[in-house]
Amino acid sequence: MKKKIQLILLFLILILGVYYFSQKKEELQQLKNLTAYQISVASFIILLSHFIAGFKFKKLFNSFNVDLTIHEWFGLTQIRRLGNLLFFKSGTLTSAYYLKTHHQLSYPRFIVAMVIQKLLEFFSLVLMVIISGVYFYFYHDFSLLYTFVLCILLAGLALFLLMSSWKMPRGESRFFKNIQKVLDIWYNFKNDKLLVSLLVFLEIVHLFALGTRFFVAFHLLEHPVNYIDCIIMSLVVSLSGFIGLVPAGIGIREIAVGLSAGYMNYSFDYGIIATSFDRILATIWFSIFGFIYFHVLHLKMQHKENKIICESS
């Protein structure tokens, strides 16, 4: 049912996107004037952000005693992006399959790693949103009361998740035992303060890399946006990524940046166009590398493996 709803939403977004861009021919003319050098600069920043994402992937699985080579951690993240765009979560399933067959990482532990990654993304976003709240108060007339309440709530929630510990009821229930195993993995992970700090740092660096992509895209379209405001847009985009309505957030990212740009007195239209330009370039690159590394890593996904991990989740 969920997949059907996602497909319907994706179809509607694509129709609306085609209609929207058909009405913005004048604004789109700016894309035709881009030089090869300008496209190369934007591509370099995009690939740098992908490299950072891959390095995060490597460090995360280091904690599970999985030592990935550069071809593996960069290649798997590219395959994951491409697969998740083409088929719902197939890129994530492919990564899980590879790590199980080549590094003996069980599917449940892979799922736990993905949950930990989301938690660390959340912690990083909380930290950046708190800083952004102060920035909005001074530079965008954001309410002092709202800023204070937002910072307190987010900081409290992050500390609660990071510091608290739970014990499942003792008994013979397999369900509670499995939940406790998952919690134990998380407790052991978060006790490694150096690793947690490194991963949070890398998450923040990745947010800045995404903001830099937007900054470059806006400037190439001759509608410059303040760099700090581009970082704010990257936070909004990352928060919208937790919704997961459609594959790869198609349309959601563009709307998020467009609305953020409009709120901060920039152009809504160029917010959408700049983000679309960035998405197209990024898709070209991860499609190329995803296809290459799918064959370099000798990945042949089997239907039964898909079924096993789906049941595990």
GROMACS .gro file of C-alpha atoms in nm:
model
  313
    1MET     CA    1   0.000   0.000   0.000
    2LYS     CA    2   0.281   0.237   0.093
    3LYS     CA    3   0.460   0.174  -0.237
    4LYS     CA    4   0.140   0.245  -0.431
    5ILE     CA    5   0.097   0.577  -0.250
    6GLN     CA    6   0.463   0.664  -0.321
    7LEU     CA    7   0.420   0.580  -0.689
    8ILE     CA    8   0.107   0.795  -0.714
    9LEU     CA    9   0.283   1.086  -0.541
   10LEU     CA   10   0.586   1.046  -0.767
   11PHE     CA   11   0.364   1.045  -1.076
   12LEU     CA   12   0.181   1.361  -0.960
   13ILE     CA   13   0.507   1.539  -0.876
   14LEU     CA   14   0.652   1.457  -1.219
   15ILE     CA   15   0.340   1.588  -1.394
   16LEU     CA   16   0.344   1.908  -1.190
   17GLY     CA   17   0.719   1.942  -1.252
   18VAL     CA   18   0.678   1.916  -1.629
   19TYR     CA   19   0.399   2.172  -1.623
   20TYR     CA   20   0.596   2.407  -1.395
   21PHE     CA   21   0.910   2.404  -1.609
   22SER     CA   22   0.706   2.448  -1.927
   23GLN     CA   23   0.594   2.782  -1.782
   24LYS     CA   24   0.949   2.892  -1.693
   25LYS     CA   25   1.117   2.889  -2.034
   26GLU     CA   26   1.270   3.233  -1.985
   27GLU     CA   27   1.431   3.138  -1.653
   28LEU     CA   28   1.557   2.810  -1.799
   29GLN     CA   29   1.741   2.997  -2.076
   30GLN     CA   30   2.014   3.072  -1.823
   31LEU     CA   31   2.109   2.703  -1.819
   32LYS     CA   32   2.192   2.715  -2.191
   33ASN     CA   33   2.457   2.980  -2.129
   34LEU     CA   34   2.661   2.769  -1.887
   35THR     CA   35   3.015   2.691  -1.999
   36ALA     CA   36   3.198   2.361  -1.969
   37TYR     CA   37   3.418   2.517  -1.699
   38GLN     CA   38   3.115   2.619  -1.490
   39ILE     CA   39   2.961   2.274  -1.519
   40SER     CA   40   3.298   2.122  -1.422
   41VAL     CA   41   3.313   2.336  -1.107
   42ALA     CA   42   2.961   2.232  -1.006
   43SER     CA   43   3.047   1.867  -1.083
   44PHE     CA   44   3.360   1.882  -0.868
   45ILE     CA   45   3.164   2.006  -0.565
   46ILE     CA   46   2.900   1.737  -0.618
   47LEU     CA   47   3.162   1.460  -0.642
   48LEU     CA   48   3.333   1.598  -0.331
   49SER     CA   49   3.004   1.570  -0.139
   50HIS     CA   50   2.965   1.212  -0.266
   51PHE     CA   51   3.320   1.136  -0.153
   52ILE     CA   52   3.238   1.269   0.197
   53ALA     CA   53   2.921   1.055   0.207
   54GLY     CA   54   3.125   0.750   0.111
   55PHE     CA   55   3.384   0.820   0.381
   56LYS     CA   56   3.100   0.842   0.638
   57PHE     CA   57   2.984   0.502   0.515
   58LYS     CA   58   3.332   0.359   0.567
   59LYS     CA   59   3.370   0.494   0.922
   60LEU     CA   60   3.022   0.380   1.021
   61PHE     CA   61   3.090   0.019   0.923
   62ASN     CA   62   3.438   0.028   1.077
   63SER     CA   63   3.252   0.013   1.409
   64PHE     CA   64   3.103  -0.320   1.295
   65ASN     CA   65   3.451  -0.458   1.217
   66VAL     CA   66   3.401  -0.411   0.842
   67ASP     CA   67   3.705  -0.265   0.671
   68LEU     CA   68   3.604  -0.128   0.331
   69THR     CA   69   3.844  -0.031   0.052
   70ILE     CA   70   3.802   0.301  -0.127
   71HIS     CA   71   3.638   0.121  -0.420
   72GLU     CA   72   3.390  -0.039  -0.183
   73TRP     CA   73   3.290   0.262   0.028
   74PHE     CA   74   3.273   0.502  -0.265
   75GLY     CA   75   3.124   0.247  -0.505
   76LEU     CA   76   2.856   0.117  -0.268
   77THR     CA   77   2.730   0.468  -0.190
   78GLN     CA   78   2.700   0.541  -0.563
   79ILE     CA   79   2.520   0.211  -0.624
   80ARG     CA   80   2.293   0.288  -0.330
   81ARG     CA   81   2.196   0.628  -0.473
   82LEU     CA   82   2.131   0.485  -0.819
   83GLY     CA   83   1.937   0.183  -0.693
   84ASN     CA   84   1.720   0.387  -0.457
   85LEU     CA   85   1.634   0.620  -0.742
   86LEU     CA   86   1.539   0.342  -0.985
   87PHE     CA   87   1.358   0.106  -0.746
   88PHE     CA   88   1.238   0.165  -0.392
   89LYS     CA   89   1.528   0.091  -0.153
   90SER     CA   90   1.694  -0.148  -0.400
   91GLY     CA   91   2.025   0.039  -0.362
   92THR     CA   92   2.017  -0.012   0.015
   93LEU     CA   93   1.929  -0.379  -0.032
   94THR     CA   94   2.219  -0.420  -0.272
   95SER     CA   95   2.462  -0.271  -0.020
   96ALA     CA   96   2.331  -0.506   0.249
   97TYR     CA   97   2.371  -0.805   0.016
   98TYR     CA   98   2.729  -0.708  -0.073
   99LEU     CA   99   2.835  -0.656   0.289
  100LYS     CA  100   2.684  -0.991   0.388
  101THR     CA  101   2.847  -1.190   0.110
  102HIS     CA  102   3.188  -1.017   0.115
  103HIS     CA  103   3.224  -0.909   0.481
  104GLN     CA  104   2.988  -1.147   0.665
  105LEU     CA  105   2.782  -0.859   0.807
  106SER     CA  106   2.439  -0.995   0.897
  107TYR     CA  107   2.126  -0.823   0.771
  108PRO     CA  108   2.004  -0.730   1.123
  109ARG     CA  109   2.338  -0.560   1.198
  110PHE     CA  110   2.319  -0.375   0.866
  111ILE     CA  111   1.972  -0.250   0.957
  112VAL     CA  112   2.102  -0.136   1.297
  113ALA     CA  113   2.386   0.049   1.120
  114MET     CA  114   2.133   0.229   0.898
  115VAL     CA  115   1.928   0.328   1.204
  116ILE     CA  116   2.243   0.458   1.375
  117GLN     CA  117   2.326   0.658   1.063
  118LYS     CA  118   1.982   0.822   1.077
  119LEU     CA  119   2.023   0.898   1.447
  120LEU     CA  120   2.360   1.064   1.384
  121GLU     CA  121   2.209   1.264   1.097
  122PHE     CA  122   1.941   1.378   1.339
  123PHE     CA  123   2.192   1.476   1.610
  124SER     CA  124   2.393   1.675   1.356
  125LEU     CA  125   2.083   1.848   1.225
  126VAL     CA  126   1.974   1.935   1.578
  127LEU     CA  127   2.309   2.098   1.648
  128MET     CA  128   2.298   2.294   1.322
  129VAL     CA  129   1.931   2.391   1.362
  130ILE     CA  130   2.004   2.532   1.708
  131ILE     CA  131   2.283   2.745   1.562
  132SER     CA  132   2.055   2.841   1.272
  133GLY     CA  133   1.780   2.947   1.513
  134VAL     CA  134   2.018   3.201   1.666
  135TYR     CA  135   2.117   3.316   1.315
  136PHE     CA  136   1.752   3.361   1.213
  137TYR     CA  137   1.684   3.560   1.528
  138PHE     CA  138   1.957   3.813   1.448
  139TYR     CA  139   1.932   3.830   1.068
  140HIS     CA  140   1.575   3.729   0.972
  141ASP     CA  141   1.370   3.872   1.262
  142PHE     CA  142   1.279   3.530   1.397
  143SER     CA  143   1.084   3.542   1.725
  144LEU     CA  144   1.304   3.522   2.036
  145LEU     CA  145   1.046   3.304   2.211
  146TYR     CA  146   1.025   3.061   1.917
  147THR     CA  147   1.405   3.051   1.893
  148PHE     CA  148   1.443   2.974   2.264
  149VAL     CA  149   1.168   2.708   2.269
  150LEU     CA  150   1.303   2.546   1.950
  151CYS     CA  151   1.657   2.524   2.087
  152ILE     CA  152   1.545   2.382   2.423
  153LEU     CA  153   1.315   2.120   2.269
  154LEU     CA  154   1.566   2.001   2.012
  155ALA     CA  155   1.857   1.994   2.258
  156GLY     CA  156   1.643   1.804   2.511
  157LEU     CA  157   1.530   1.548   2.254
  158ALA     CA  158   1.885   1.490   2.127
  159LEU     CA  159   2.025   1.448   2.479
  160PHE     CA  160   1.741   1.212   2.572
  161LEU     CA  161   1.813   0.985   2.275
  162LEU     CA  162   2.188   1.002   2.323
  163MET     CA  163   2.209   0.961   2.700
  164SER     CA  164   1.915   0.735   2.790
  165SER     CA  165   1.927   0.356   2.819
  166TRP     CA  166   1.646   0.103   2.822
  167LYS     CA  167   1.621  -0.258   2.928
  168MET     CA  168   1.362  -0.489   2.779
  169PRO     CA  169   1.153  -0.709   3.013
  170ARG     CA  170   1.327  -1.035   3.094
  171GLY     CA  171   1.162  -1.348   2.965
  172GLU     CA  172   1.157  -1.601   2.685
  173SER     CA  173   1.001  -1.365   2.429
  174ARG     CA  174   1.212  -1.373   2.111
  175PHE     CA  175   1.083  -1.029   2.016
  176PHE     CA  176   1.210  -0.860   2.334
  177LYS     CA  177   1.541  -1.047   2.309
  178ASN     CA  178   1.596  -0.919   1.954
  179ILE     CA  179   1.507  -0.564   2.057
  180GLN     CA  180   1.753  -0.586   2.345
  181LYS     CA  181   2.027  -0.707   2.108
  182VAL     CA  182   1.965  -0.403   1.889
  183LEU     CA  183   1.975  -0.172   2.191
  184ASP     CA  184   2.299  -0.332   2.313
  185ILE     CA  185   2.462  -0.267   1.974
  186TRP     CA  186   2.353   0.098   1.997
  187TYR     CA  187   2.481   0.134   2.357
  188ASN     CA  188   2.819  -0.012   2.264
  189PHE     CA  189   2.838   0.216   1.963
  190LYS     CA  190   2.753   0.539   2.146
  191ASN     CA  191   3.008   0.460   2.419
  192ASP     CA  192   3.280   0.512   2.158
  193LYS     CA  193   3.278   0.892   2.198
  194LEU     CA  194   3.562   0.946   1.951
  195LEU     CA  195   3.383   0.758   1.672
  196VAL     CA  196   3.049   0.927   1.744
  197SER     CA  197   3.219   1.268   1.741
  198LEU     CA  198   3.395   1.188   1.413
  199LEU     CA  199   3.073   1.074   1.244
  200VAL     CA  200   2.879   1.378   1.368
  201PHE     CA  201   3.163   1.597   1.239
  202LEU     CA  202   3.146   1.424   0.900
  203GLU     CA  203   2.768   1.470   0.894
  204ILE     CA  204   2.813   1.843   0.951
  205VAL     CA  205   3.084   1.862   0.683
  206HIS     CA  206   2.843   1.686   0.445
  207LEU     CA  207   2.575   1.946   0.524
  208PHE     CA  208   2.822   2.222   0.438
  209ALA     CA  209   2.912   2.039   0.117
  210LEU     CA  210   2.543   2.027   0.020
  211GLY     CA  211   2.509   2.397   0.103
  212THR     CA  212   2.814   2.467  -0.114
  213ARG     CA  213   2.646   2.284  -0.403
  214PHE     CA  214   2.344   2.514  -0.373
  215PHE     CA  215   2.571   2.818  -0.340
  216VAL     CA  216   2.752   2.729  -0.664
  217ALA     CA  217   2.428   2.648  -0.849
  218PHE     CA  218   2.271   2.983  -0.757
  219HIS     CA  219   2.581   3.173  -0.864
  220LEU     CA  220   2.605   2.991  -1.196
  221LEU     CA  221   2.246   3.098  -1.265
  222GLU     CA  222   2.345   3.458  -1.182
  223HIS     CA  223   2.113   3.472  -0.881
  224PRO     CA  224   2.367   3.469  -0.597
  225VAL     CA  225   2.258   3.364  -0.250
  226ASN     CA  226   2.444   3.426   0.075
  227TYR     CA  227   2.655   3.120   0.170
  228ILE     CA  228   2.508   3.096   0.521
  229ASP     CA  229   2.158   3.100   0.372
  230CYS     CA  230   2.261   2.812   0.145
  231ILE     CA  231   2.368   2.616   0.453
  232ILE     CA  232   2.024   2.683   0.602
  233MET     CA  233   1.869   2.545   0.284
  234SER     CA  234   2.080   2.231   0.316
  235LEU     CA  235   1.940   2.183   0.668
  236VAL     CA  236   1.582   2.217   0.540
  237VAL     CA  237   1.656   1.967   0.263
  238SER     CA  238   1.809   1.720   0.510
  239LEU     CA  239   1.509   1.751   0.741
  240SER     CA  240   1.273   1.690   0.449
  241GLY     CA  241   1.474   1.374   0.373
  242PHE     CA  242   1.332   1.213   0.688
  243ILE     CA  243   0.984   1.223   0.534
  244GLY     CA  244   1.068   0.979   0.254
  245LEU     CA  245   0.752   1.032   0.049
  246VAL     CA  246   0.909   0.957  -0.291
  247PRO     CA  247   1.233   0.793  -0.416
  248ALA     CA  248   1.539   1.017  -0.371
  249GLY     CA  249   1.309   1.299  -0.254
  250ILE     CA  250   1.229   1.393  -0.616
  251GLY     CA  251   1.045   1.723  -0.610
  252ILE     CA  252   1.058   1.747  -0.229
  253ARG     CA  253   1.414   1.884  -0.228
  254GLU     CA  254   1.332   2.136  -0.501
  255ILE     CA  255   1.022   2.262  -0.320
  256ALA     CA  256   1.209   2.278   0.012
  257VAL     CA  257   1.485   2.495  -0.137
  258GLY     CA  258   1.234   2.706  -0.332
  259LEU     CA  259   1.027   2.779  -0.021
  260SER     CA  260   1.340   2.848   0.186
  261ALA     CA  261   1.469   3.086  -0.081
  262GLY     CA  262   1.135   3.265  -0.093
  263TYR     CA  263   1.123   3.296   0.288
  264MET     CA  264   1.470   3.451   0.291
  265ASN     CA  265   1.373   3.704   0.019
  266TYR     CA  266   1.534   3.526  -0.273
  267SER     CA  267   1.365   3.391  -0.585
  268PHE     CA  268   1.138   3.090  -0.534
  269ASP     CA  269   1.167   3.001  -0.905
  270TYR     CA  270   1.545   3.011  -0.910
  271GLY     CA  271   1.551   2.810  -0.589
  272ILE     CA  272   1.372   2.530  -0.770
  273ILE     CA  273   1.575   2.569  -1.091
  274ALA     CA  274   1.910   2.578  -0.910
  275THR     CA  275   1.823   2.267  -0.711
  276SER     CA  276   1.699   2.089  -1.024
  277PHE     CA  277   2.025   2.174  -1.202
  278ASP     CA  278   2.222   2.036  -0.907
  279ARG     CA  279   2.006   1.720  -0.901
  280ILE     CA  280   2.051   1.656  -1.275
  281LEU     CA  281   2.430   1.686  -1.252
  282ALA     CA  282   2.443   1.468  -0.940
  283THR     CA  283   2.220   1.205  -1.102
  284ILE     CA  284   2.445   1.192  -1.409
  285TRP     CA  285   2.753   1.134  -1.195
  286PHE     CA  286   2.614   0.875  -0.954
  287SER     CA  287   2.452   0.695  -1.248
  288ILE     CA  288   2.790   0.671  -1.422
  289PHE     CA  289   2.979   0.560  -1.112
  290GLY     CA  290   2.692   0.341  -0.990
  291PHE     CA  291   2.688   0.151  -1.319
  292ILE     CA  292   3.069   0.117  -1.324
  293TYR     CA  293   3.098  -0.002  -0.964
  294PHE     CA  294   2.804  -0.239  -0.998
  295HIS     CA  295   3.023  -0.433  -1.240
  296VAL     CA  296   3.358  -0.364  -1.070
  297LEU     CA  297   3.227  -0.507  -0.742
  298HIS     CA  298   3.065  -0.800  -0.928
  299LEU     CA  299   2.721  -0.736  -0.781
  300LYS     CA  300   2.442  -0.962  -0.899
  301MET     CA  301   2.142  -0.908  -0.681
  302GLN     CA  302   1.929  -1.217  -0.626
  303HIS     CA  303   1.555  -1.206  -0.560
  304LYS     CA  304   1.579  -1.438  -0.261
  305GLU     CA  305   1.832  -1.206  -0.095
  306ASN     CA  306   1.588  -0.914  -0.136
  307LYS     CA  307   1.319  -1.123   0.026
  308ILE     CA  308   1.537  -1.221   0.323
  309ILE     CA  309   1.635  -0.866   0.419
  310CYS     CA  310   1.280  -0.737   0.370
  311GLU     CA  311   1.160  -1.001   0.615
  312SER     CA  312   1.440  -0.911   0.858
  313SER     CA  313   1.331  -0.546   0.857
   0.00000   0.00000   0.00000
